[in-house]
Coordinates of C-alpha atoms and ligand atoms in Angstrom, one line a residue:
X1440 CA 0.0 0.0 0.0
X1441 CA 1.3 3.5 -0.8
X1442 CA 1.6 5.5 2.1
X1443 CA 1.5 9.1 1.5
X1444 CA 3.3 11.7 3.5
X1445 CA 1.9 15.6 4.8
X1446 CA 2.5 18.0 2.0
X1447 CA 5.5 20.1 3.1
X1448 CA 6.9 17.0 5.0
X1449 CA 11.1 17.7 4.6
X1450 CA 13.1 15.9 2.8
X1451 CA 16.5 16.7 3.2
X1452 CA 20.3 14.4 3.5
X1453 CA 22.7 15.5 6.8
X1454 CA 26.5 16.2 6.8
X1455 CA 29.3 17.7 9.1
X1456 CA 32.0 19.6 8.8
X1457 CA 34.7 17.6 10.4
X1458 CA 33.6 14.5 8.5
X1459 CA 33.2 15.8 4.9
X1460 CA 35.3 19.5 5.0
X1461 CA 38.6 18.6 5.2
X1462 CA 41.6 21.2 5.9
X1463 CA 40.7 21.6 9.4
X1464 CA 42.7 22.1 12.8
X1465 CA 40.5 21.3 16.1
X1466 CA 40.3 18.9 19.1
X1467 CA 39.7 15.9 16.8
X1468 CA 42.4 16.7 14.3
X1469 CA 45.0 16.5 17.2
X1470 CA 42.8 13.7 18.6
X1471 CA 43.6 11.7 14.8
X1472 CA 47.4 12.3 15.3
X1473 CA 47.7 10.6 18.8
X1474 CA 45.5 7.9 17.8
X1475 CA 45.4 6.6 14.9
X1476 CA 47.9 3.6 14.9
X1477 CA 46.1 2.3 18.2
X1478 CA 43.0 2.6 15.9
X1479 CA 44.6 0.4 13.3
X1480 CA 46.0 -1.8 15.4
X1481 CA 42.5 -2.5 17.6
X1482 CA 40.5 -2.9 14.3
X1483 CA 40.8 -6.3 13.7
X1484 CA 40.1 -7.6 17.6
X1485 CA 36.8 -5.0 16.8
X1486 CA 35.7 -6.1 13.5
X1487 CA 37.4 -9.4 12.2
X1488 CA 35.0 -11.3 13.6
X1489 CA 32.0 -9.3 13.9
X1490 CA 31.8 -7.1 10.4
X1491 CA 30.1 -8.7 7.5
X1492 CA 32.8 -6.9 5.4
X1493 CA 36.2 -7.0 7.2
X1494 CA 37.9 -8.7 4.4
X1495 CA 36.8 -6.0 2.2
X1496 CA 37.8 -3.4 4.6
X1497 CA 40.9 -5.5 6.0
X1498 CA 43.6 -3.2 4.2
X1499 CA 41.6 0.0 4.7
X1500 CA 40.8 -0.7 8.5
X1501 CA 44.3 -1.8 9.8
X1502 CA 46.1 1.7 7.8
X1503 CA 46.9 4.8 10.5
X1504 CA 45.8 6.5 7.2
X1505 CA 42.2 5.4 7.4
X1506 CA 41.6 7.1 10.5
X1507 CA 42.7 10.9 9.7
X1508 CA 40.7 13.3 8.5
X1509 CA 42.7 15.3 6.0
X1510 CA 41.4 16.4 3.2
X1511 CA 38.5 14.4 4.0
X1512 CA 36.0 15.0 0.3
X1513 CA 37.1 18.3 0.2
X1514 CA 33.7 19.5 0.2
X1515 CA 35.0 22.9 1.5
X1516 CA 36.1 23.3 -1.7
X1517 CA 33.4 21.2 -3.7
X1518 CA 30.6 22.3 -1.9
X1519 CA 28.7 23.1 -5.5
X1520 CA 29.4 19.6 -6.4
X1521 CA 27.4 18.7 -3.5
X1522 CA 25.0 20.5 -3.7
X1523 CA 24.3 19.4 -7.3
X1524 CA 23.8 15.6 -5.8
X1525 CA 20.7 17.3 -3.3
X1526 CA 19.3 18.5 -6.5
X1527 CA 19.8 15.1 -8.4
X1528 CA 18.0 13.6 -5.1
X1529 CA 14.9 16.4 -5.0
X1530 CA 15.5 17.4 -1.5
X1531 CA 13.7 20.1 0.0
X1532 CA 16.8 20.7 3.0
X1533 CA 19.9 20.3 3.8
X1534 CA 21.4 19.8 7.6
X1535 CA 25.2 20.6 7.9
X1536 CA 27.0 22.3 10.5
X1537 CA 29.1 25.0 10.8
X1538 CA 33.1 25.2 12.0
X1539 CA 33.6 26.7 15.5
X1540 CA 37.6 26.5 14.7
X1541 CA 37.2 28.0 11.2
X1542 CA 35.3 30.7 12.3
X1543 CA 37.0 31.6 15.7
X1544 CA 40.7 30.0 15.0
X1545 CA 42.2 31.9 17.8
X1546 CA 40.1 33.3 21.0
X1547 CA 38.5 36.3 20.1
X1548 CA 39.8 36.3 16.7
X1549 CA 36.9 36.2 14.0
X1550 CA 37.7 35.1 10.6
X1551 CA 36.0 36.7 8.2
X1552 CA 36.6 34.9 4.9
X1553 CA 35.2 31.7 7.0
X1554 CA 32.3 33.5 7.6
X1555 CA 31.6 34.5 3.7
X1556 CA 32.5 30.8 3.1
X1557 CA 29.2 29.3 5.2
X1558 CA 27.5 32.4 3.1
X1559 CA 28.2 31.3 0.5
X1560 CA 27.4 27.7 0.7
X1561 CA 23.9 29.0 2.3
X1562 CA 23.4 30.9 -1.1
X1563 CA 24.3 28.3 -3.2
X1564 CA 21.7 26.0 -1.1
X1565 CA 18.8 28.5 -1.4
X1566 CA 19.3 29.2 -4.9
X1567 CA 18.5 25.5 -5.8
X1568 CA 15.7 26.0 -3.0
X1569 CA 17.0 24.2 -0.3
X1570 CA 16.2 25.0 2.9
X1571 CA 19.5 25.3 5.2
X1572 CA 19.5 23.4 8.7
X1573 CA 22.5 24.7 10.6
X1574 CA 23.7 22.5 13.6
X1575 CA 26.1 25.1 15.4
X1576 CA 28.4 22.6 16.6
X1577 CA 29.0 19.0 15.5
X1578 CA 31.1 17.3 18.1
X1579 CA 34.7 19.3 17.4
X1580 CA 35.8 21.9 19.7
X1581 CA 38.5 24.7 18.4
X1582 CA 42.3 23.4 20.1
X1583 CA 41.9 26.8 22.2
X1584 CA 38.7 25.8 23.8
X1585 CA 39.8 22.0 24.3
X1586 CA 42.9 23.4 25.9
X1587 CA 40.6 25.1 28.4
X1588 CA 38.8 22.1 29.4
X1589 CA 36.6 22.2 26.6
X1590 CA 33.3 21.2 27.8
X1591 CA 33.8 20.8 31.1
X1592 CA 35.0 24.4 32.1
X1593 CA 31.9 26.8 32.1
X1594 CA 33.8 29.8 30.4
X1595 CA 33.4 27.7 27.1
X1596 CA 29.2 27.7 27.5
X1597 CA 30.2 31.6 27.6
X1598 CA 32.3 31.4 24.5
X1599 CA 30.0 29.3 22.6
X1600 CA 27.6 31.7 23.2
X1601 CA 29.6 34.3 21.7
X1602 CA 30.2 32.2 18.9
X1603 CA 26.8 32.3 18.3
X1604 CA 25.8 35.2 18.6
X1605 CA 28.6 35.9 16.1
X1606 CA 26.1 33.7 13.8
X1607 CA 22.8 35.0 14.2
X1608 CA 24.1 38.3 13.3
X1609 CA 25.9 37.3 10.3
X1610 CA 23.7 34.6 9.0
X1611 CA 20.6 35.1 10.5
X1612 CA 18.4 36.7 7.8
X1613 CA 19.4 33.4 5.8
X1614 CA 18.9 30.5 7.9
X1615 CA 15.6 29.7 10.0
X1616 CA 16.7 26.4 11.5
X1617 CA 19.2 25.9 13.9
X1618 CA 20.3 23.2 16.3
X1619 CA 23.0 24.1 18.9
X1620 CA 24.7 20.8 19.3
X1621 CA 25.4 17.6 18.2
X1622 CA 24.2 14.7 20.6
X1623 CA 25.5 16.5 23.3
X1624 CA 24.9 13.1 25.3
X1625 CA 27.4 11.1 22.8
X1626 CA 30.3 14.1 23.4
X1627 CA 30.0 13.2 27.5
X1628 CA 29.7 9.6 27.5
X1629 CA 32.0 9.2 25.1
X1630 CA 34.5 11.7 26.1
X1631 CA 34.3 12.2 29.9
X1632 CA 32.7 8.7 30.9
X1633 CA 34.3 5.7 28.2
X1634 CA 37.3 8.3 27.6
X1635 CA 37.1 7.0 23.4
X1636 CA 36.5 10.6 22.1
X1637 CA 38.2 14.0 22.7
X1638 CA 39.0 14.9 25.9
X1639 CA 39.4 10.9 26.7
X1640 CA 38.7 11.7 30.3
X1641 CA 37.1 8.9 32.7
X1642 CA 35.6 10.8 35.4
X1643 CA 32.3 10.6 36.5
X1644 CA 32.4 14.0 38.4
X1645 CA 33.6 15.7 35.5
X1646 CA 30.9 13.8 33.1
X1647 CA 28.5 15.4 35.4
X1648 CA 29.6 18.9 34.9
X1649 CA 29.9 18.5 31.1
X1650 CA 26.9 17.4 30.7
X1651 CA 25.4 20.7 32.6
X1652 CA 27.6 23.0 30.6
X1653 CA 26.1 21.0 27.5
X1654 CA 22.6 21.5 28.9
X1655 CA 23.4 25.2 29.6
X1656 CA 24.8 26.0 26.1
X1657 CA 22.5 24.5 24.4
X1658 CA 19.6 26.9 26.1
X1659 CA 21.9 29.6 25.9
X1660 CA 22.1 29.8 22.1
X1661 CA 18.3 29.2 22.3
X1662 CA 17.3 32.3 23.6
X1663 CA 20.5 33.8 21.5
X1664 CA 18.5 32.6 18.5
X1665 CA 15.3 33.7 19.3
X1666 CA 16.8 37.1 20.4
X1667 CA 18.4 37.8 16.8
X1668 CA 15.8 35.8 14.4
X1669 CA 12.4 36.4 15.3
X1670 CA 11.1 33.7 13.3
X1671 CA 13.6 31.2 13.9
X1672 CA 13.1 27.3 14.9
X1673 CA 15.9 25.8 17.5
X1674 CA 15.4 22.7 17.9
X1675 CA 18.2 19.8 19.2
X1676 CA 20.0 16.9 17.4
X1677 CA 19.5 14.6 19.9
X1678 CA 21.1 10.9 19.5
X1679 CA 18.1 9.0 20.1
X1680 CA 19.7 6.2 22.6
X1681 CA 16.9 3.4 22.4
X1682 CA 16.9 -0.1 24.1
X1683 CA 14.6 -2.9 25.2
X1684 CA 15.6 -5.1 28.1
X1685 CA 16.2 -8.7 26.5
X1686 CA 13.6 -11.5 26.9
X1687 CA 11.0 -8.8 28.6
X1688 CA 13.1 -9.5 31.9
X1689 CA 12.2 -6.9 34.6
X1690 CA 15.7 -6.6 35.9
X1691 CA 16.6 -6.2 32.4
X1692 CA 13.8 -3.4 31.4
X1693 CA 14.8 -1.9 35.0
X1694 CA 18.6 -1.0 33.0
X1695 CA 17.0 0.2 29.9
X1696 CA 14.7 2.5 32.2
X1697 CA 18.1 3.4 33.9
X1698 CA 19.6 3.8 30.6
X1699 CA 16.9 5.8 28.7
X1700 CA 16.4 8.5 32.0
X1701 CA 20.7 8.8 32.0
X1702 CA 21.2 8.9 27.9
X1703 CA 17.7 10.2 26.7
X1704 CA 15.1 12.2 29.9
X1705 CA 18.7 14.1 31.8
X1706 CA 18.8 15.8 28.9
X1707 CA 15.9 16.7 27.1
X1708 CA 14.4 17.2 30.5
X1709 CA 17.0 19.9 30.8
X1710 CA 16.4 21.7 27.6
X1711 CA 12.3 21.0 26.9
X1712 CA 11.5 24.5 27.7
X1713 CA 14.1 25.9 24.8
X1714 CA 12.8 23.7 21.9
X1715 CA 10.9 24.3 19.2
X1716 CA 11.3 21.0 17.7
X1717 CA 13.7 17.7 19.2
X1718 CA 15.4 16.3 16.5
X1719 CA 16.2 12.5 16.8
X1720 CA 19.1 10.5 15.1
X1721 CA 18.1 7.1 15.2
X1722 CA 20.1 3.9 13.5
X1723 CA 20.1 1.1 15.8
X1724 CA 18.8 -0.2 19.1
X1725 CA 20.3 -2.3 21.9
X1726 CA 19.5 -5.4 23.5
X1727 CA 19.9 -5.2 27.5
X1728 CA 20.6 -8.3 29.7
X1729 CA 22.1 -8.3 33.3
X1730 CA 24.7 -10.4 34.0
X1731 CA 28.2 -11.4 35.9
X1732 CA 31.6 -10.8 35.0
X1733 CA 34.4 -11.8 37.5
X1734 CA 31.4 -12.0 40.0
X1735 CA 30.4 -9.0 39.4
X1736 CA 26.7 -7.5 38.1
X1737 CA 27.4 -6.5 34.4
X1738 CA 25.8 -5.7 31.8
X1739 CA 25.5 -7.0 28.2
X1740 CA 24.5 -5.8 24.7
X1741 CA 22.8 -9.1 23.2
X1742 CA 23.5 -9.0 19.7
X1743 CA 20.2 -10.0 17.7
X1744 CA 20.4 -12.2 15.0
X1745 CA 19.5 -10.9 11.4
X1746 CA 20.9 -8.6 8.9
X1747 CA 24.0 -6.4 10.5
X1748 CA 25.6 -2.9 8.9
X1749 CA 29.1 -2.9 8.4
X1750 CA 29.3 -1.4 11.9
X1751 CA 27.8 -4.4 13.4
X1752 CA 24.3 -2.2 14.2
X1753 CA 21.4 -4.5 13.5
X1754 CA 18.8 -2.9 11.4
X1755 CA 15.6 -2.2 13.4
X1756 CA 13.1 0.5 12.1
X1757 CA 10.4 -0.5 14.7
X1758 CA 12.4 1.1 17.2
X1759 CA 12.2 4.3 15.1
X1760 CA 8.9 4.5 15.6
X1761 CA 9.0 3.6 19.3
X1762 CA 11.6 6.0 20.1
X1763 CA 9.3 8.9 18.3
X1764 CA 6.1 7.4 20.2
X1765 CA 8.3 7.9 23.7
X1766 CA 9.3 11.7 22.8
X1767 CA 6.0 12.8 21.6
X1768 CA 4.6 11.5 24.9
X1769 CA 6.9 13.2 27.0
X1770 CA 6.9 16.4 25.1
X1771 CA 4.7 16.9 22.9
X1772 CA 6.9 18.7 20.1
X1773 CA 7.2 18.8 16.7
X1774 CA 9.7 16.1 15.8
X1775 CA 12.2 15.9 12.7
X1776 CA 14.4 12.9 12.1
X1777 CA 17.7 14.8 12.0
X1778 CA 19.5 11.3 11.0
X1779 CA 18.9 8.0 9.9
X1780 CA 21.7 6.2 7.7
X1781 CA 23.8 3.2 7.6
X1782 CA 27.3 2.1 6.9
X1783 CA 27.1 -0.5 3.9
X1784 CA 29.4 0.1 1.6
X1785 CA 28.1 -2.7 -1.1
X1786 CA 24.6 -1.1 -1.1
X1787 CA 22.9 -4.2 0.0
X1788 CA 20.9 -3.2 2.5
X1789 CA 20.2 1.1 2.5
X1790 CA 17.6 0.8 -0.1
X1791 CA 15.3 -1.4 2.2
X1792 CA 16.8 0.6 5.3
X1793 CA 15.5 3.7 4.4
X1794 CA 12.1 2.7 3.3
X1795 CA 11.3 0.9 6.3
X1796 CA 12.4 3.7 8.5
X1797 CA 10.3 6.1 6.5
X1798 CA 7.4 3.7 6.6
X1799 CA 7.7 3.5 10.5
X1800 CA 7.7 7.2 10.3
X1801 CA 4.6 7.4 8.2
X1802 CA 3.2 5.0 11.0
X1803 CA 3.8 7.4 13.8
X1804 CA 2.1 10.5 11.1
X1805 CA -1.1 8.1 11.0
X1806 CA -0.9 7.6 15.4
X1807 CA -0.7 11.1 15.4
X1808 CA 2.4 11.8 16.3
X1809 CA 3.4 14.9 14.9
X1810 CA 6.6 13.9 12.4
X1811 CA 7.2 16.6 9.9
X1812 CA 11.0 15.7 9.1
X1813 CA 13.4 13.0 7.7
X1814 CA 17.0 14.1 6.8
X1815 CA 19.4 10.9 5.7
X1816 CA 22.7 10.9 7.1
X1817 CA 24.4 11.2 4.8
X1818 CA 24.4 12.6 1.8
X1819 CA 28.3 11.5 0.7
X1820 CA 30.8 8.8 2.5
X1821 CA 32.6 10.5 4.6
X1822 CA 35.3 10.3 8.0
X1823 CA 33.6 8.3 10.5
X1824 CA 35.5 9.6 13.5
X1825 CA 37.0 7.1 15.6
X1826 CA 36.5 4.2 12.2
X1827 CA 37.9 6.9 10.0
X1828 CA 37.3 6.7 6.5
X1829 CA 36.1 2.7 6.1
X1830 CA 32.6 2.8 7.2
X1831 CA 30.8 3.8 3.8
X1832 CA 27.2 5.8 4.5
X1833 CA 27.2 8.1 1.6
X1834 CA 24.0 7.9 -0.9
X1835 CA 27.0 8.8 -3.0
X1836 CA 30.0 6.8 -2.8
X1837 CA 33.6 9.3 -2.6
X1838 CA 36.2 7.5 -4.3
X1839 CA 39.0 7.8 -2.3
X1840 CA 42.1 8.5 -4.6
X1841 CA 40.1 11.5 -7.3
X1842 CA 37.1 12.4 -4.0
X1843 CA 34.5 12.2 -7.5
X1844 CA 31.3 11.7 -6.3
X1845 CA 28.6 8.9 -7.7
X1846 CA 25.4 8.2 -6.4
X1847 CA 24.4 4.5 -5.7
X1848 CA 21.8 3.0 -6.7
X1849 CA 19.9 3.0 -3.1
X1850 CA 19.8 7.1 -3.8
X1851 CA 17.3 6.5 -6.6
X1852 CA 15.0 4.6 -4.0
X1853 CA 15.6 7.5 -1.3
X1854 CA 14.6 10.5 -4.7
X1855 CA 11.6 8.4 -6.0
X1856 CA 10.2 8.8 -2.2
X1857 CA 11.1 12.0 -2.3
X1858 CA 9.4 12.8 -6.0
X1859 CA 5.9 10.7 -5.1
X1860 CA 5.9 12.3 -1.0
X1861 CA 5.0 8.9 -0.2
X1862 CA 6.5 5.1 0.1
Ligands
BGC2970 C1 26.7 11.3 14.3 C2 27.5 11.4 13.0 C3 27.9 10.0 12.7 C4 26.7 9.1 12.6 C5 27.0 7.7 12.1 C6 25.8 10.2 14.5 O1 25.9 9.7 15.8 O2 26.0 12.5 14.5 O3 28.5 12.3 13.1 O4 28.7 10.0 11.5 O5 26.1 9.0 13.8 O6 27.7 6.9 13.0

């Protein structure tokens, strides 16, 4: 059966600077140069025996190469090029995020030809009539704010907000949607709590206070926003953390409550009164099951059997739908899906992936949950942070050697949706 989507429903693909840019110098570029060989050396103990792909990937995964950024697909320089692939794909928006470190290199120090560049990239967007979607901040930190703590020290909320304002008063005739920050819960856990991103700390206490400093700069630039563009819609990018406790166990559901109020409810708790819409980025789910290890409680991620990505993340669109049931419960917003994607470098499976996510989408429309969104991340391969360069979820693959750009044939699927408004 068809099902049709709400006229103006967006359409749009989602990038971000540190992954697609190239030429940059922040927290994640130093971050590359300290750690890439442990990368290479780790991948195979990660994926040999878990990736549907590794010997495919084999060479790529076990280079230091792989896993820095560089020139990345150059897209600060082919930005028209990608742009032309949104109009070959008939999307209506496009998410991408703008460069703390290109536009404030030094403390204080505003560079102005950064500024025209993110102009100019919002003109070449609207003149093809796509709608820009700026995230302020996607993950990476300028060195001069890392060195200060980053997000743990509470000057930086004060110097991202200074950032920002910096934004709304140059861009903000040109862009109407905004989200501050990147899964500001995926920066703390994974870089104050696991220690595997930028800062690498492993503190609780300092988790704690990064997270607030998150939760304060993210309603900071709200009202920032709204101050500067009257009509403007702030909304968040929130990684939508979703799990189910494995075999309906009650001790087991008990840590995915845990889980969920930690990962998901701290935060949006924390910003609900400074959102006009909560974006979700939803790709996978876990599995929860208490259990021992060396006598003591633990706890496992049961791994599900069916299709996998290349990342090992099983493919379950139900819990898209889930997820989006839980939020519009709890907050009754508008709700965009700010990314959905998946690394499969063969095309096998992103086809079916992405209608059955829009389908669970159309789903939530028709329970009246109020969906107006659905951006795919992403719109070209690109640097996968910590994987670097192997993972492959670009509706166009980059070849690697001449960074030319060719849609796959799973983009067609993801356009015809997008010509008919319906799946
Ligand atoms: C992040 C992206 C990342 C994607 C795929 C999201 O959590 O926002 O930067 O590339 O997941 O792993």
């Amino acid at each position: 059966m068809i099902k049709k989507f709400p006229s103006g429903f967006v359409w749009g693909v989602s990038t971000a600077a540190h992954q697609i840019e190239g030429g940059l110098m922040n927290d994640w570029t130093e971050w590359e140069q300290t750690h890439a060989t442990t990368f290479a050396t780790d991948a195979p103990s990660k994926f040999a025996k878990t990736s549907p792909v590794w010997e495919q990937i084999k060479p790529e995964a076990t280079s230091p190469a792989n896993y820095i950024s560089g020139i990345a697909d150059d897209s600060f320089h082919k930005y028209r090029e990608d742009v032309g692939l949104m109009v070959e794909l008939g999307v209506t928006a496009s998410r991408f995020s703008i460069e703390w470190a290109r536009i404030e290199p030094k403390e204080g120090e505003v560079d102005q030809t950064a500024i025209q560049h993110y102009k100019d990239v919002i003109a070449e967007l609207r003149k093809h009539g796509i709608e820009p979607w700026v995230t302020t901040l996607h993950r990476t930190l300028p060195a001069w704010v890392a060195k200060q703590g980053g997000w743990a020290n509470k000057k930086t909320v004060r110097d991202y907000g200074e950032y920002v304002t910096k934004l709304a008063e140059e861009f903000g005739s040109d862009v109407k949607f905004w989200m501050p920050l990147n899964e500001p819960v995926l920066n703390v856990g994974g870089g104050f709590v696991v220690g595997i991103i930028p800062p690498g700390k492993k503190n609780i206490f300092t988790a704690l206070r990064a997270y607030g400093n998150m939760i304060a700069a993210h309603n900071h630039a709200y009202d920032i926003l709204h101050k500067h563009i009257r009509d403007s819609q702030v909304g968040c990018a929130h990684a939508a953390v979703y799990a189910e406790g494995f075999q309906n166990k009650w001790y087991n559901n008990a840590l995915v409550a845990l889980l969920h109020y930690l990962a998901n409810w701290k935060f949006l708790n924390g910003i609900k009164d400074h959102v006009d819409f909560i974006g979700i980025q939803y790709y996978t789910r876990g599995v929860l099951k208490l259990t021992t290890k060396n006598f003591l409680p633990s706890i496992q991620n049961v791994p599900m059997p069916g299709p996998r990505s290349d990342l090992v993340e099983e493919i379950y669109p139900v819990g898209l739908y889930n997820y989006a049931r839980m939020i519009w419960q709890r907050y009754h917003k508008p709700i965009y899906v700010t990314e959905n994607g998946i690394a499969d470098r063969n095309d096998t499976y992103r086809a079916q992936y992405i209608k059955d996510h829009v389908a669970e989408i159309h789903r939530a429309i028709e329970d009246g949950i109020d969906m107006r969104g659905y951006f795919h991340w992403s719109l070209i391969d690109n640097f996968e942070w910590d994987t670097g360069f192997w993972p492959r979820f670009g509706l166009a693959a980059v070849d690697r050697q001449t960074l030319t750009r060719t849609l796959r044939p799973s983009a067609k699927v993801y356009s015809d949706i997008i010509k008919n408004n319906s799946v």
